[in-house]
PDB file of C-alpha atoms in Angstrom:
ATOM      1  CA  UNK A   1      -4.274  13.737  12.453  1.00  0.00           C
ATOM      2  CA  UNK A   2      -3.522  11.263   9.584  1.00  0.00           C
ATOM      3  CA  UNK A   3      -2.080  12.093   6.076  1.00  0.00           C
ATOM      4  CA  UNK A   4      -2.353  10.458   2.800  1.00  0.00           C
ATOM      5  CA  UNK A   5       0.896  10.887   0.725  1.00  0.00           C
ATOM      6  CA  UNK A   6       0.307  10.215  -2.954  1.00  0.00           C
ATOM      7  CA  UNK A   7       3.234  10.200  -5.394  1.00  0.00           C
ATOM      8  CA  UNK A   8       2.729  10.254  -9.195  1.00  0.00           C
ATOM      9  CA  UNK A   9       5.312   9.441 -11.941  1.00  0.00           C
ATOM     10  CA  UNK A  10       4.042  11.542 -14.780  1.00  0.00           C
ATOM     11  CA  UNK A  11       4.051  10.042 -18.330  1.00  0.00           C
ATOM     12  CA  UNK A  12       5.602  11.241 -20.517  1.00  0.00           C
ATOM     13  CA  UNK A  13       7.857  13.066 -18.151  1.00  0.00           C
ATOM     14  CA  UNK A  14       8.064  16.614 -19.359  1.00  0.00           C
ATOM     15  CA  UNK A  15       7.423  20.278 -18.358  1.00  0.00           C
ATOM     16  CA  UNK A  16       4.223  20.187 -20.733  1.00  0.00           C
ATOM     17  CA  UNK A  17       2.938  17.054 -19.004  1.00  0.00           C
ATOM     18  CA  UNK A  18       3.368  18.718 -15.662  1.00  0.00           C
ATOM     19  CA  UNK A  19       1.694  21.830 -16.794  1.00  0.00           C
ATOM     20  CA  UNK A  20      -1.309  19.778 -18.123  1.00  0.00           C
ATOM     21  CA  UNK A  21      -1.437  17.733 -14.758  1.00  0.00           C
ATOM     22  CA  UNK A  22      -1.621  20.954 -12.784  1.00  0.00           C
ATOM     23  CA  UNK A  23      -4.615  22.098 -14.761  1.00  0.00           C
ATOM     24  CA  UNK A  24      -6.191  18.792 -14.479  1.00  0.00           C
ATOM     25  CA  UNK A  25      -5.748  18.705 -10.784  1.00  0.00           C
ATOM     26  CA  UNK A  26      -7.058  22.255 -10.272  1.00  0.00           C
ATOM     27  CA  UNK A  27     -10.148  21.517 -12.239  1.00  0.00           C
ATOM     28  CA  UNK A  28     -11.022  18.088 -10.828  1.00  0.00           C
ATOM     29  CA  UNK A  29      -8.900  16.999  -7.872  1.00  0.00           C
ATOM     30  CA  UNK A  30      -9.162  20.187  -5.726  1.00  0.00           C
ATOM     31  CA  UNK A  31     -12.778  20.809  -5.768  1.00  0.00           C
ATOM     32  CA  UNK A  32     -13.762  17.084  -5.387  1.00  0.00           C
ATOM     33  CA  UNK A  33     -11.270  16.639  -2.480  1.00  0.00           C
ATOM     34  CA  UNK A  34     -12.782  19.582  -0.662  1.00  0.00           C
ATOM     35  CA  UNK A  35     -16.506  18.589  -1.354  1.00  0.00           C
ATOM     36  CA  UNK A  36     -15.838  15.092  -0.192  1.00  0.00           C
ATOM     37  CA  UNK A  37     -14.071  15.930   3.087  1.00  0.00           C
ATOM     38  CA  UNK A  38     -10.346  15.900   2.503  1.00  0.00           C
ATOM     39  CA  UNK A  39      -7.902  18.708   3.284  1.00  0.00           C
ATOM     40  CA  UNK A  40      -4.993  19.258   0.783  1.00  0.00           C
ATOM     41  CA  UNK A  41      -2.169  20.605   2.597  1.00  0.00           C
ATOM     42  CA  UNK A  42       0.704  20.347   0.093  1.00  0.00           C
ATOM     43  CA  UNK A  43       1.420  19.593  -3.543  1.00  0.00           C
ATOM     44  CA  UNK A  44       4.979  19.560  -5.028  1.00  0.00           C
ATOM     45  CA  UNK A  45       7.136  18.411  -7.871  1.00  0.00           C
ATOM     46  CA  UNK A  46      10.652  17.072  -7.844  1.00  0.00           C
ATOM     47  CA  UNK A  47      13.233  15.835 -10.321  1.00  0.00           C
ATOM     48  CA  UNK A  48      15.457  14.093  -7.692  1.00  0.00           C
ATOM     49  CA  UNK A  49      14.102  10.432  -8.112  1.00  0.00           C
ATOM     50  CA  UNK A  50      12.187  10.848 -11.436  1.00  0.00           C
ATOM     51  CA  UNK A  51      11.785  13.825 -13.763  1.00  0.00           C
ATOM     52  CA  UNK A  52       8.388  15.573 -13.229  1.00  0.00           C
ATOM     53  CA  UNK A  53       7.453  13.554 -10.116  1.00  0.00           C
ATOM     54  CA  UNK A  54       4.516  14.949  -8.279  1.00  0.00           C
ATOM     55  CA  UNK A  55       3.612  14.406  -4.525  1.00  0.00           C
ATOM     56  CA  UNK A  56       0.215  15.433  -2.944  1.00  0.00           C
ATOM     57  CA  UNK A  57      -0.295  15.360   0.739  1.00  0.00           C
ATOM     58  CA  UNK A  58      -3.972  15.213   2.043  1.00  0.00           C
ATOM     59  CA  UNK A  59      -4.959  15.569   5.677  1.00  0.00           C
ATOM     60  CA  UNK A  60      -7.670  13.955   7.757  1.00  0.00           C
ATOM     61  CA  UNK A  61      -8.730  14.289  11.403  1.00  0.00           C
ATOM     62  CA  UNK A  62      -8.348  10.581  11.979  1.00  0.00           C
ATOM     63  CA  UNK A  63      -8.689   7.140  10.341  1.00  0.00           C
ATOM     64  CA  UNK A  64     -12.446   7.307  10.567  1.00  0.00           C
ATOM     65  CA  UNK A  65     -12.643  10.518   8.627  1.00  0.00           C
ATOM     66  CA  UNK A  66     -10.334   8.858   6.065  1.00  0.00           C
ATOM     67  CA  UNK A  67     -12.654   5.835   5.866  1.00  0.00           C
ATOM     68  CA  UNK A  68     -15.654   8.261   5.356  1.00  0.00           C
ATOM     69  CA  UNK A  69     -13.865  10.007   2.576  1.00  0.00           C
ATOM     70  CA  UNK A  70     -13.115   6.721   0.737  1.00  0.00           C
ATOM     71  CA  UNK A  71     -16.697   5.668   1.203  1.00  0.00           C
ATOM     72  CA  UNK A  72     -17.792   8.861  -0.387  1.00  0.00           C
ATOM     73  CA  UNK A  73     -15.303   8.591  -3.276  1.00  0.00           C
ATOM     74  CA  UNK A  74     -16.461   4.988  -3.901  1.00  0.00           C
ATOM     75  CA  UNK A  75     -20.018   6.267  -4.568  1.00  0.00           C
ATOM     76  CA  UNK A  76     -19.114   9.393  -6.520  1.00  0.00           C
ATOM     77  CA  UNK A  77     -19.139   9.310 -10.236  1.00  0.00           C
ATOM     78  CA  UNK A  78     -17.049  12.472 -10.632  1.00  0.00           C
ATOM     79  CA  UNK A  79     -14.238  10.886  -8.570  1.00  0.00           C
ATOM     80  CA  UNK A  80     -14.378   7.873 -10.873  1.00  0.00           C
ATOM     81  CA  UNK A  81     -13.960  10.190 -13.896  1.00  0.00           C
ATOM     82  CA  UNK A  82     -11.001  11.875 -11.851  1.00  0.00           C
ATOM     83  CA  UNK A  83      -9.331   8.524 -11.418  1.00  0.00           C
ATOM     84  CA  UNK A  84      -9.681   7.718 -15.067  1.00  0.00           C
ATOM     85  CA  UNK A  85      -8.062  10.981 -15.899  1.00  0.00           C
ATOM     86  CA  UNK A  86      -5.279  10.479 -13.367  1.00  0.00           C
ATOM     87  CA  UNK A  87      -4.535   6.934 -15.019  1.00  0.00           C
ATOM     88  CA  UNK A  88      -3.714   8.751 -18.208  1.00  0.00           C
ATOM     89  CA  UNK A  89      -1.235  10.991 -16.544  1.00  0.00           C
ATOM     90  CA  UNK A  90       0.273   8.695 -14.009  1.00  0.00           C
ATOM     91  CA  UNK A  91      -0.235   4.917 -14.622  1.00  0.00           C
ATOM     92  CA  UNK A  92       2.582   4.444 -12.087  1.00  0.00           C
ATOM     93  CA  UNK A  93       1.647   5.881  -8.646  1.00  0.00           C
ATOM     94  CA  UNK A  94       1.872   4.909  -4.997  1.00  0.00           C
ATOM     95  CA  UNK A  95       0.384   6.056  -1.709  1.00  0.00           C
ATOM     96  CA  UNK A  96       0.956   5.625   1.926  1.00  0.00           C
ATOM     97  CA  UNK A  97      -0.286   6.757   5.238  1.00  0.00           C
ATOM     98  CA  UNK A  98       1.814   9.162   7.372  1.00  0.00           C
ATOM     99  CA  UNK A  99       1.438  10.401  10.916  1.00  0.00           C
ATOM    100  CA  UNK A 100       2.854  13.570  12.343  1.00  0.00           C
ATOM    101  CA  UNK A 101       5.717  13.426  14.935  1.00  0.00           C
ATOM    102  CA  UNK A 102       4.672  15.267  18.075  1.00  0.00           C
ATOM    103  CA  UNK A 103       7.646  17.591  18.371  1.00  0.00           C
ATOM    104  CA  UNK A 104       6.455  19.342  15.130  1.00  0.00           C
ATOM    105  CA  UNK A 105       2.677  19.624  15.583  1.00  0.00           C
ATOM    106  CA  UNK A 106       0.228  20.100  12.600  1.00  0.00           C
ATOM    107  CA  UNK A 107      -0.244  23.613  13.696  1.00  0.00           C
ATOM    108  CA  UNK A 108       3.357  24.491  12.551  1.00  0.00           C
ATOM    109  CA  UNK A 109       2.284  23.451   9.006  1.00  0.00           C
ATOM    110  CA  UNK A 110      -1.076  25.432   9.250  1.00  0.00           C
ATOM    111  CA  UNK A 111       0.842  28.608  10.274  1.00  0.00           C
ATOM    112  CA  UNK A 112       3.370  28.212   7.466  1.00  0.00           C
ATOM    113  CA  UNK A 113       0.559  27.815   4.993  1.00  0.00           C
ATOM    114  CA  UNK A 114      -1.096  30.929   6.228  1.00  0.00           C
ATOM    115  CA  UNK A 115       2.264  32.870   6.042  1.00  0.00           C
ATOM    116  CA  UNK A 116       2.916  31.514   2.429  1.00  0.00           C
ATOM    117  CA  UNK A 117      -0.466  32.842   1.145  1.00  0.00           C
ATOM    118  CA  UNK A 118       0.713  36.302   2.042  1.00  0.00           C
ATOM    119  CA  UNK A 119       4.410  35.804   0.975  1.00  0.00           C
ATOM    120  CA  UNK A 120       4.937  32.577  -1.072  1.00  0.00           C
ATOM    121  CA  UNK A 121       8.239  30.862  -0.600  1.00  0.00           C
ATOM    122  CA  UNK A 122       8.022  28.447  -3.414  1.00  0.00           C
ATOM    123  CA  UNK A 123      10.900  26.245  -2.522  1.00  0.00           C
ATOM    124  CA  UNK A 124      11.291  23.773   0.159  1.00  0.00           C
ATOM    125  CA  UNK A 125      13.239  20.578   0.735  1.00  0.00           C
ATOM    126  CA  UNK A 126      12.688  17.068   2.318  1.00  0.00           C
ATOM    127  CA  UNK A 127      15.093  15.520   4.819  1.00  0.00           C
ATOM    128  CA  UNK A 128      14.416  11.977   4.787  1.00  0.00           C
ATOM    129  CA  UNK A 129      16.091  10.039   7.704  1.00  0.00           C
ATOM    130  CA  UNK A 130      16.479   6.424   8.659  1.00  0.00           C
ATOM    131  CA  UNK A 131      16.443   6.230  12.427  1.00  0.00           C
ATOM    132  CA  UNK A 132      18.834   3.690  14.032  1.00  0.00           C
ATOM    133  CA  UNK A 133      16.932   0.747  15.790  1.00  0.00           C
ATOM    134  CA  UNK A 134      15.488   1.696  19.256  1.00  0.00           C
ATOM    135  CA  UNK A 135      16.435   5.353  18.767  1.00  0.00           C
ATOM    136  CA  UNK A 136      13.136   6.916  17.818  1.00  0.00           C
ATOM    137  CA  UNK A 137      12.670   8.203  21.333  1.00  0.00           C
ATOM    138  CA  UNK A 138      16.014   9.921  21.283  1.00  0.00           C
ATOM    139  CA  UNK A 139      15.364  11.311  17.916  1.00  0.00           C
ATOM    140  CA  UNK A 140      11.952  12.808  19.035  1.00  0.00           C
ATOM    141  CA  UNK A 141      13.716  14.282  22.121  1.00  0.00           C
ATOM    142  CA  UNK A 142      16.332  15.885  19.903  1.00  0.00           C
ATOM    143  CA  UNK A 143      13.781  17.136  17.443  1.00  0.00           C
ATOM    144  CA  UNK A 144      11.735  18.678  20.293  1.00  0.00           C
ATOM    145  CA  UNK A 145      14.889  20.453  21.507  1.00  0.00           C
ATOM    146  CA  UNK A 146      15.842  21.759  18.040  1.00  0.00           C
ATOM    147  CA  UNK A 147      12.601  22.299  16.174  1.00  0.00           C
ATOM    148  CA  UNK A 148      12.171  25.904  17.418  1.00  0.00           C
ATOM    149  CA  UNK A 149      15.487  26.944  15.975  1.00  0.00           C
ATOM    150  CA  UNK A 150      15.189  24.930  12.676  1.00  0.00           C
ATOM    151  CA  UNK A 151      12.811  25.949   9.781  1.00  0.00           C
ATOM    152  CA  UNK A 152      11.041  22.594   9.839  1.00  0.00           C
ATOM    153  CA  UNK A 153       7.473  22.971   8.623  1.00  0.00           C
ATOM    154  CA  UNK A 154       6.158  19.295   9.254  1.00  0.00           C
ATOM    155  CA  UNK A 155       7.620  16.021  10.413  1.00  0.00           C
ATOM    156  CA  UNK A 156       5.904  12.778   9.434  1.00  0.00           C
ATOM    157  CA  UNK A 157       6.586   9.020   9.575  1.00  0.00           C
ATOM    158  CA  UNK A 158       4.826   6.040   7.875  1.00  0.00           C
ATOM    159  CA  UNK A 159       1.989   4.577   9.784  1.00  0.00           C
ATOM    160  CA  UNK A 160       3.089   1.113   8.491  1.00  0.00           C
ATOM    161  CA  UNK A 161       6.372  -0.512   7.319  1.00  0.00           C
ATOM    162  CA  UNK A 162       9.408   1.551   7.609  1.00  0.00           C
ATOM    163  CA  UNK A 163       8.445   2.925  10.923  1.00  0.00           C
ATOM    164  CA  UNK A 164      11.955   4.051  11.476  1.00  0.00           C
ATOM    165  CA  UNK A 165      11.803   6.539   8.509  1.00  0.00           C
ATOM    166  CA  UNK A 166      11.114  10.122   9.192  1.00  0.00           C
ATOM    167  CA  UNK A 167      10.308  12.747   6.522  1.00  0.00           C
ATOM    168  CA  UNK A 168      10.982  16.262   7.614  1.00  0.00           C
ATOM    169  CA  UNK A 169       9.765  19.131   5.444  1.00  0.00           C
ATOM    170  CA  UNK A 170      11.963  22.232   5.637  1.00  0.00           C
ATOM    171  CA  UNK A 171      11.469  25.907   4.427  1.00  0.00           C
ATOM    172  CA  UNK A 172      13.588  27.297   1.818  1.00  0.00           C
ATOM    173  CA  UNK A 173      16.166  26.035  -0.841  1.00  0.00           C
ATOM    174  CA  UNK A 174      19.091  23.853   0.080  1.00  0.00           C
ATOM    175  CA  UNK A 175      21.482  25.712   2.409  1.00  0.00           C
ATOM    176  CA  UNK A 176      24.281  25.831   0.142  1.00  0.00           C
ATOM    177  CA  UNK A 177      24.705  25.793  -3.701  1.00  0.00           C
ATOM    178  CA  UNK A 178      28.472  25.513  -3.443  1.00  0.00           C
ATOM    179  CA  UNK A 179      30.783  23.919  -0.938  1.00  0.00           C
ATOM    180  CA  UNK A 180      31.461  25.716   2.307  1.00  0.00           C
ATOM    181  CA  UNK A 181      33.520  24.370   5.314  1.00  0.00           C
ATOM    182  CA  UNK A 182      31.367  23.161   8.101  1.00  0.00           C
ATOM    183  CA  UNK A 183      30.727  25.807  10.841  1.00  0.00           C
ATOM    184  CA  UNK A 184      30.619  25.198  14.512  1.00  0.00           C
ATOM    185  CA  UNK A 185      26.750  24.898  14.572  1.00  0.00           C
ATOM    186  CA  UNK A 186      26.614  22.203  11.921  1.00  0.00           C
ATOM    187  CA  UNK A 187      29.512  20.378  13.380  1.00  0.00           C
ATOM    188  CA  UNK A 188      27.713  20.183  16.752  1.00  0.00           C
ATOM    189  CA  UNK A 189      24.265  19.410  15.227  1.00  0.00           C
ATOM    190  CA  UNK A 190      25.427  16.510  12.966  1.00  0.00           C
ATOM    191  CA  UNK A 191      27.643  15.224  15.661  1.00  0.00           C
ATOM    192  CA  UNK A 192      24.482  14.818  17.819  1.00  0.00           C
ATOM    193  CA  UNK A 193      22.248  13.626  14.887  1.00  0.00           C
ATOM    194  CA  UNK A 194      24.254  10.996  13.136  1.00  0.00           C
ATOM    195  CA  UNK A 195      24.461   8.322  15.814  1.00  0.00           C
ATOM    196  CA  UNK A 196      20.642   8.537  16.062  1.00  0.00           C
ATOM    197  CA  UNK A 197      20.065   8.842  12.307  1.00  0.00           C
ATOM    198  CA  UNK A 198      22.917   7.389  10.414  1.00  0.00           C
ATOM    199  CA  UNK A 199      21.332   7.409   6.921  1.00  0.00           C
ATOM    200  CA  UNK A 200      19.695  10.504   5.391  1.00  0.00           C
ATOM    201  CA  UNK A 201      19.075  11.929   1.962  1.00  0.00           C
ATOM    202  CA  UNK A 202      17.805  15.352   0.792  1.00  0.00           C
ATOM    203  CA  UNK A 203      15.181  16.199  -1.876  1.00  0.00           C
ATOM    204  CA  UNK A 204      14.630  19.645  -3.330  1.00  0.00           C
ATOM    205  CA  UNK A 205      10.982  20.280  -4.006  1.00  0.00           C
ATOM    206  CA  UNK A 206       8.927  23.108  -5.576  1.00  0.00           C
ATOM    207  CA  UNK A 207       5.267  23.772  -4.689  1.00  0.00           C
ATOM    208  CA  UNK A 208       2.605  23.532  -7.313  1.00  0.00           C
ATOM    209  CA  UNK A 209       0.082  26.380  -8.001  1.00  0.00           C
ATOM    210  CA  UNK A 210      -2.840  24.520  -6.322  1.00  0.00           C
ATOM    211  CA  UNK A 211      -0.921  23.720  -3.153  1.00  0.00           C
ATOM    212  CA  UNK A 212      -2.031  25.550  -0.070  1.00  0.00           C
ATOM    213  CA  UNK A 213       1.664  25.705   0.927  1.00  0.00           C
ATOM    214  CA  UNK A 214       3.421  28.130  -1.350  1.00  0.00           C
TER     215      UNK A 214
END
């Protein structure tokens, strides 16, 4: 699998702009993406880096499927209208290719999407880690050992550049809203993790109405 992550800085940044963008995406992006061969797997907003920032994640079977999608969009006039409308909402935006990490297969995300349709969770968070040089193998081994006991929905890393970065998508809100002393489990977990991934930050996110992941 291959994923396209698109991040939009909505302008002007406000709740009303976000509402309008959601309606725009539901009317134009969602049906067009499906018709042209893309699978939307998640869409969320976050205020951690910029207020009302939106991220969409679209899945393809492989690079050839992505190339075919891009060829179709280049020849589709409705997609051109969508891009023109997107420019009005988000003149500043970025995209990158992500690939899944084996210990958390795409099927885990699919299962969570199916579960969320029956009982929406609504809140998730991203754990973004920088893996120490030559430690990606150790990190993947640790992830394989721990993934079944942790509520990690998906684990990705960039296809190009920053290959030592990992983006883990976790179920639920942040564990603590107030300070609590570390318990034995967290002491053991972070003692194992920190030499492998010395730098990490966490981003709370909220899924959007057109996101399959709810």
